């Protein structure tokens, strides 16, 4: 049995492809919010492509979020091509909370991760082993990280404390609607 959500998604996909194959580029299909894509990723960033730099194997994609953040992603050239990513095209980025590291005293550290977003801890929810830490950034976005309770204690994380959310460009999933 096919669920209504699945059949709707296939229909939306078929309509979008049919419209694009007929040369209509500015068509926007607005799916019903009840049947739109949902993911388990806690961090969703909507925006547009600010830049695409092609490499020998991978492309570096910079997504400028609606909040004004720049999120850097590394994806295969084939992936970028199949999504039709180009400057100013609408896209979104997903990052799993378990891929986000939390750092305090960022200025005294050097790190190779491309996405280092400074903000303030806005929530800490401890579980039996892990904690969910939410960092609010001045631009308005919120980034969620899952770290151990021991890490929360060691870093002294509490609401109002400055902290930086860090994730590698290779941990970012880029998508289009």
PDB file of N, CA and C in Angstrom, residues 38-89:
ATOM      1  N   UNK A  38      10.164  15.568   5.289  1.00  0.00           N
ATOM      2  CA  UNK A  38      10.590  15.703   6.672  1.00  0.00           C
ATOM      3  C   UNK A  38      11.836  14.851   6.828  1.00  0.00           C
ATOM      4  N   UNK A  39      12.778  15.308   7.659  1.00  0.00           N
ATOM      5  CA  UNK A  39      14.013  14.558   7.866  1.00  0.00           C
ATOM      6  C   UNK A  39      14.295  14.453   9.358  1.00  0.00           C
ATOM      7  N   UNK A  40      15.239  13.598   9.689  1.00  0.00           N
ATOM      8  CA  UNK A  40      15.650  13.473  11.085  1.00  0.00           C
ATOM      9  C   UNK A  40      16.755  14.459  11.437  1.00  0.00           C
ATOM     10  N   UNK A  41      17.295  15.162  10.449  1.00  0.00           N
ATOM     11  CA  UNK A  41      18.349  16.149  10.718  1.00  0.00           C
ATOM     12  C   UNK A  41      17.761  17.305  11.514  1.00  0.00           C
ATOM     13  N   UNK A  42      18.418  17.683  12.603  1.00  0.00           N
ATOM     14  CA  UNK A  42      17.909  18.749  13.466  1.00  0.00           C
ATOM     15  C   UNK A  42      18.206  20.132  12.925  1.00  0.00           C
ATOM     16  N   UNK A  43      19.206  20.245  12.064  1.00  0.00           N
ATOM     17  CA  UNK A  43      19.619  21.554  11.568  1.00  0.00           C
ATOM     18  C   UNK A  43      19.250  21.692  10.098  1.00  0.00           C
ATOM     19  N   UNK A  44      18.303  22.588   9.828  1.00  0.00           N
ATOM     20  CA  UNK A  44      17.816  22.855   8.479  1.00  0.00           C
ATOM     21  C   UNK A  44      18.098  24.325   8.175  1.00  0.00           C
ATOM     22  N   UNK A  45      18.714  24.592   7.048  1.00  0.00           N
ATOM     23  CA  UNK A  45      19.035  25.960   6.659  1.00  0.00           C
ATOM     24  C   UNK A  45      18.492  26.209   5.255  1.00  0.00           C
ATOM     25  N   UNK A  46      17.540  27.116   5.116  1.00  0.00           N
ATOM     26  CA  UNK A  46      16.996  27.473   3.806  1.00  0.00           C
ATOM     27  C   UNK A  46      17.724  28.707   3.296  1.00  0.00           C
ATOM     28  N   UNK A  47      17.905  28.782   1.985  1.00  0.00           N
ATOM     29  CA  UNK A  47      18.558  29.954   1.417  1.00  0.00           C
ATOM     30  C   UNK A  47      18.767  29.821  -0.073  1.00  0.00           C
ATOM     31  N   UNK A  48      19.854  30.410  -0.535  1.00  0.00           N
ATOM     32  CA  UNK A  48      20.189  30.346  -1.962  1.00  0.00           C
ATOM     33  C   UNK A  48      21.686  30.091  -2.111  1.00  0.00           C
ATOM     34  N   UNK A  49      22.064  29.619  -3.267  1.00  0.00           N
ATOM     35  CA  UNK A  49      23.467  29.333  -3.539  1.00  0.00           C
ATOM     36  C   UNK A  49      24.196  30.652  -3.794  1.00  0.00           C
ATOM     37  N   UNK A  50      25.185  30.947  -2.963  1.00  0.00           N
ATOM     38  CA  UNK A  50      25.979  32.168  -3.113  1.00  0.00           C
ATOM     39  C   UNK A  50      27.155  31.940  -4.053  1.00  0.00           C
ATOM     40  N   UNK A  51      27.681  30.695  -4.074  1.00  0.00           N
ATOM     41  CA  UNK A  51      28.832  30.409  -4.932  1.00  0.00           C
ATOM     42  C   UNK A  51      29.000  28.906  -5.092  1.00  0.00           C
ATOM     43  N   UNK A  52      29.517  28.506  -6.241  1.00  0.00           N
ATOM     44  CA  UNK A  52      29.898  27.119  -6.505  1.00  0.00           C
ATOM     45  C   UNK A  52      31.289  27.156  -7.110  1.00  0.00           C
ATOM     46  N   UNK A  53      32.242  26.501  -6.444  1.00  0.00           N
ATOM     47  CA  UNK A  53      33.609  26.414  -6.959  1.00  0.00           C
ATOM     48  C   UNK A  53      33.873  24.965  -7.340  1.00  0.00           C
ATOM     49  N   UNK A  54      34.174  24.743  -8.611  1.00  0.00           N
ATOM     50  CA  UNK A  54      34.407  23.379  -9.093  1.00  0.00           C
ATOM     51  C   UNK A  54      35.835  22.945  -8.829  1.00  0.00           C
ATOM     52  N   UNK A  55      35.973  21.706  -8.377  1.00  0.00           N
ATOM     53  CA  UNK A  55      37.281  21.092  -8.182  1.00  0.00           C
ATOM     54  C   UNK A  55      37.409  19.906  -9.116  1.00  0.00           C
ATOM     55  N   UNK A  56      38.478  19.164  -8.971  1.00  0.00           N
ATOM     56  CA  UNK A  56      38.709  18.005  -9.836  1.00  0.00           C
ATOM     57  C   UNK A  56      37.677  16.907  -9.588  1.00  0.00           C
ATOM     58  N   UNK A  57      37.273  16.719  -8.339  1.00  0.00           N
ATOM     59  CA  UNK A  57      36.321  15.664  -7.992  1.00  0.00           C
ATOM     60  C   UNK A  57      35.076  16.240  -7.322  1.00  0.00           C
ATOM     61  N   UNK A  58      35.292  17.153  -6.393  1.00  0.00           N
ATOM     62  CA  UNK A  58      34.197  17.732  -5.619  1.00  0.00           C
ATOM     63  C   UNK A  58      34.015  19.207  -5.922  1.00  0.00           C
ATOM     64  N   UNK A  59      32.831  19.698  -5.605  1.00  0.00           N
ATOM     65  CA  UNK A  59      32.533  21.119  -5.700  1.00  0.00           C
ATOM     66  C   UNK A  59      32.349  21.675  -4.293  1.00  0.00           C
ATOM     67  N   UNK A  60      32.801  22.909  -4.104  1.00  0.00           N
ATOM     68  CA  UNK A  60      32.528  23.623  -2.863  1.00  0.00           C
ATOM     69  C   UNK A  60      31.310  24.495  -3.120  1.00  0.00           C
ATOM     70  N   UNK A  61      30.287  24.305  -2.324  1.00  0.00           N
ATOM     71  CA  UNK A  61      29.039  25.044  -2.478  1.00  0.00           C
ATOM     72  C   UNK A  61      28.847  25.906  -1.244  1.00  0.00           C
ATOM     73  N   UNK A  62      28.578  27.186  -1.453  1.00  0.00           N
ATOM     74  CA  UNK A  62      28.293  28.083  -0.336  1.00  0.00           C
ATOM     75  C   UNK A  62      26.821  28.452  -0.404  1.00  0.00           C
ATOM     76  N   UNK A  63      26.099  28.064   0.646  1.00  0.00           N
ATOM     77  CA  UNK A  63      24.684  28.390   0.761  1.00  0.00           C
ATOM     78  C   UNK A  63      24.555  29.585   1.687  1.00  0.00           C
ATOM     79  N   UNK A  64      23.956  30.661   1.213  1.00  0.00           N
ATOM     80  CA  UNK A  64      23.673  31.821   2.071  1.00  0.00           C
ATOM     81  C   UNK A  64      22.252  31.648   2.581  1.00  0.00           C
ATOM     82  N   UNK A  65      22.125  31.485   3.882  1.00  0.00           N
ATOM     83  CA  UNK A  65      20.808  31.219   4.462  1.00  0.00           C
ATOM     84  C   UNK A  65      19.950  32.476   4.466  1.00  0.00           C
ATOM     85  N   UNK A  66      18.658  32.270   4.675  1.00  0.00           N
ATOM     86  CA  UNK A  66      17.740  33.401   4.768  1.00  0.00           C
ATOM     87  C   UNK A  66      18.096  34.297   5.947  1.00  0.00           C
ATOM     88  N   UNK A  67      18.832  33.753   6.928  1.00  0.00           N
ATOM     89  CA  UNK A  67      19.290  34.526   8.089  1.00  0.00           C
ATOM     90  C   UNK A  67      20.606  35.253   7.823  1.00  0.00           C
ATOM     91  N   UNK A  68      21.239  34.988   6.668  1.00  0.00           N
ATOM     92  CA  UNK A  68      22.495  35.648   6.328  1.00  0.00           C
ATOM     93  C   UNK A  68      23.748  34.869   6.669  1.00  0.00           C
ATOM     94  N   UNK A  69      23.615  33.630   7.137  1.00  0.00           N
ATOM     95  CA  UNK A  69      24.791  32.796   7.407  1.00  0.00           C
ATOM     96  C   UNK A  69      25.300  32.183   6.114  1.00  0.00           C
ATOM     97  N   UNK A  70      26.592  31.970   6.032  1.00  0.00           N
ATOM     98  CA  UNK A  70      27.166  31.213   4.924  1.00  0.00           C
ATOM     99  C   UNK A  70      27.499  29.816   5.428  1.00  0.00           C
ATOM    100  N   UNK A  71      26.896  28.806   4.805  1.00  0.00           N
ATOM    101  CA  UNK A  71      27.143  27.404   5.128  1.00  0.00           C
ATOM    102  C   UNK A  71      27.923  26.810   3.967  1.00  0.00           C
ATOM    103  N   UNK A  72      29.097  26.238   4.261  1.00  0.00           N
ATOM    104  CA  UNK A  72      29.950  25.655   3.223  1.00  0.00           C
ATOM    105  C   UNK A  72      29.715  24.152   3.179  1.00  0.00           C
ATOM    106  N   UNK A  73      29.510  23.641   1.963  1.00  0.00           N
ATOM    107  CA  UNK A  73      29.320  22.204   1.752  1.00  0.00           C
ATOM    108  C   UNK A  73      30.292  21.729   0.686  1.00  0.00           C
ATOM    109  N   UNK A  74      30.775  20.518   0.844  1.00  0.00           N
ATOM    110  CA  UNK A  74      31.584  19.860  -0.184  1.00  0.00           C
ATOM    111  C   UNK A  74      30.748  18.693  -0.700  1.00  0.00           C
ATOM    112  N   UNK A  75      30.418  18.737  -2.000  1.00  0.00           N
ATOM    113  CA  UNK A  75      29.638  17.659  -2.605  1.00  0.00           C
ATOM    114  C   UNK A  75      30.286  17.264  -3.926  1.00  0.00           C
ATOM    115  N   UNK A  76      29.949  16.087  -4.416  1.00  0.00           N
ATOM    116  CA  UNK A  76      30.531  15.640  -5.680  1.00  0.00           C
ATOM    117  C   UNK A  76      30.048  16.521  -6.824  1.00  0.00           C
ATOM    118  N   UNK A  77      30.845  16.579  -7.878  1.00  0.00           N
ATOM    119  CA  UNK A  77      30.424  17.335  -9.057  1.00  0.00           C
ATOM    120  C   UNK A  77      29.131  16.766  -9.620  1.00  0.00           C
ATOM    121  N   UNK A  78      29.016  15.441  -9.597  1.00  0.00           N
ATOM    122  CA  UNK A  78      27.791  14.803 -10.084  1.00  0.00           C
ATOM    123  C   UNK A  78      26.580  15.208  -9.273  1.00  0.00           C
ATOM    124  N   UNK A  79      26.760  15.301  -7.956  1.00  0.00           N
ATOM    125  CA  UNK A  79      25.669  15.733  -7.087  1.00  0.00           C
ATOM    126  C   UNK A  79      25.256  17.165  -7.374  1.00  0.00           C
ATOM    127  N   UNK A  80      26.236  18.047  -7.536  1.00  0.00           N
ATOM    128  CA  UNK A  80      25.938  19.449  -7.842  1.00  0.00           C
ATOM    129  C   UNK A  80      25.235  19.567  -9.190  1.00  0.00           C
ATOM    130  N   UNK A  81      25.696  18.792 -10.168  1.00  0.00           N
ATOM    131  CA  UNK A  81      25.097  18.834 -11.508  1.00  0.00           C
ATOM    132  C   UNK A  81      23.667  18.300 -11.483  1.00  0.00           C
ATOM    133  N   UNK A  82      23.440  17.197 -10.769  1.00  0.00           N
ATOM    134  CA  UNK A  82      22.096  16.613 -10.755  1.00  0.00           C
ATOM    135  C   UNK A  82      21.088  17.514 -10.044  1.00  0.00           C
ATOM    136  N   UNK A  83      21.563  18.333  -9.106  1.00  0.00           N
ATOM    137  CA  UNK A  83      20.685  19.284  -8.428  1.00  0.00           C
ATOM    138  C   UNK A  83      20.531  20.582  -9.215  1.00  0.00           C
ATOM    139  N   UNK A  84      21.367  20.781 -10.225  1.00  0.00           N
ATOM    140  CA  UNK A  84      21.316  22.021 -10.999  1.00  0.00           C
ATOM    141  C   UNK A  84      21.747  23.224 -10.185  1.00  0.00           C
ATOM    142  N   UNK A  85      22.718  23.029  -9.295  1.00  0.00           N
ATOM    143  CA  UNK A  85      23.148  24.125  -8.423  1.00  0.00           C
ATOM    144  C   UNK A  85      23.907  25.175  -9.212  1.00  0.00           C
ATOM    145  N   UNK A  86      23.455  26.387  -9.092  1.00  0.00           N
ATOM    146  CA  UNK A  86      24.140  27.522  -9.700  1.00  0.00           C
ATOM    147  C   UNK A  86      23.856  28.739  -8.838  1.00  0.00           C
ATOM    148  N   UNK A  87      24.644  29.766  -9.031  1.00  0.00           N
ATOM    149  CA  UNK A  87      24.515  30.987  -8.242  1.00  0.00           C
ATOM    150  C   UNK A  87      23.068  31.483  -8.229  1.00  0.00           C
ATOM    151  N   UNK A  88      22.595  31.837  -7.036  1.00  0.00           N
ATOM    152  CA  UNK A  88      21.258  32.384  -6.778  1.00  0.00           C
ATOM    153  C   UNK A  88      20.125  31.368  -6.836  1.00  0.00           C
ATOM    154  N   UNK A  89      20.418  30.091  -7.113  1.00  0.00           N
ATOM    155  CA  UNK A  89      19.335  29.109  -7.093  1.00  0.00           C
ATOM    156  C   UNK A  89      18.950  28.812  -5.642  1.00  0.00           C
TER     157      UNK A  89
END
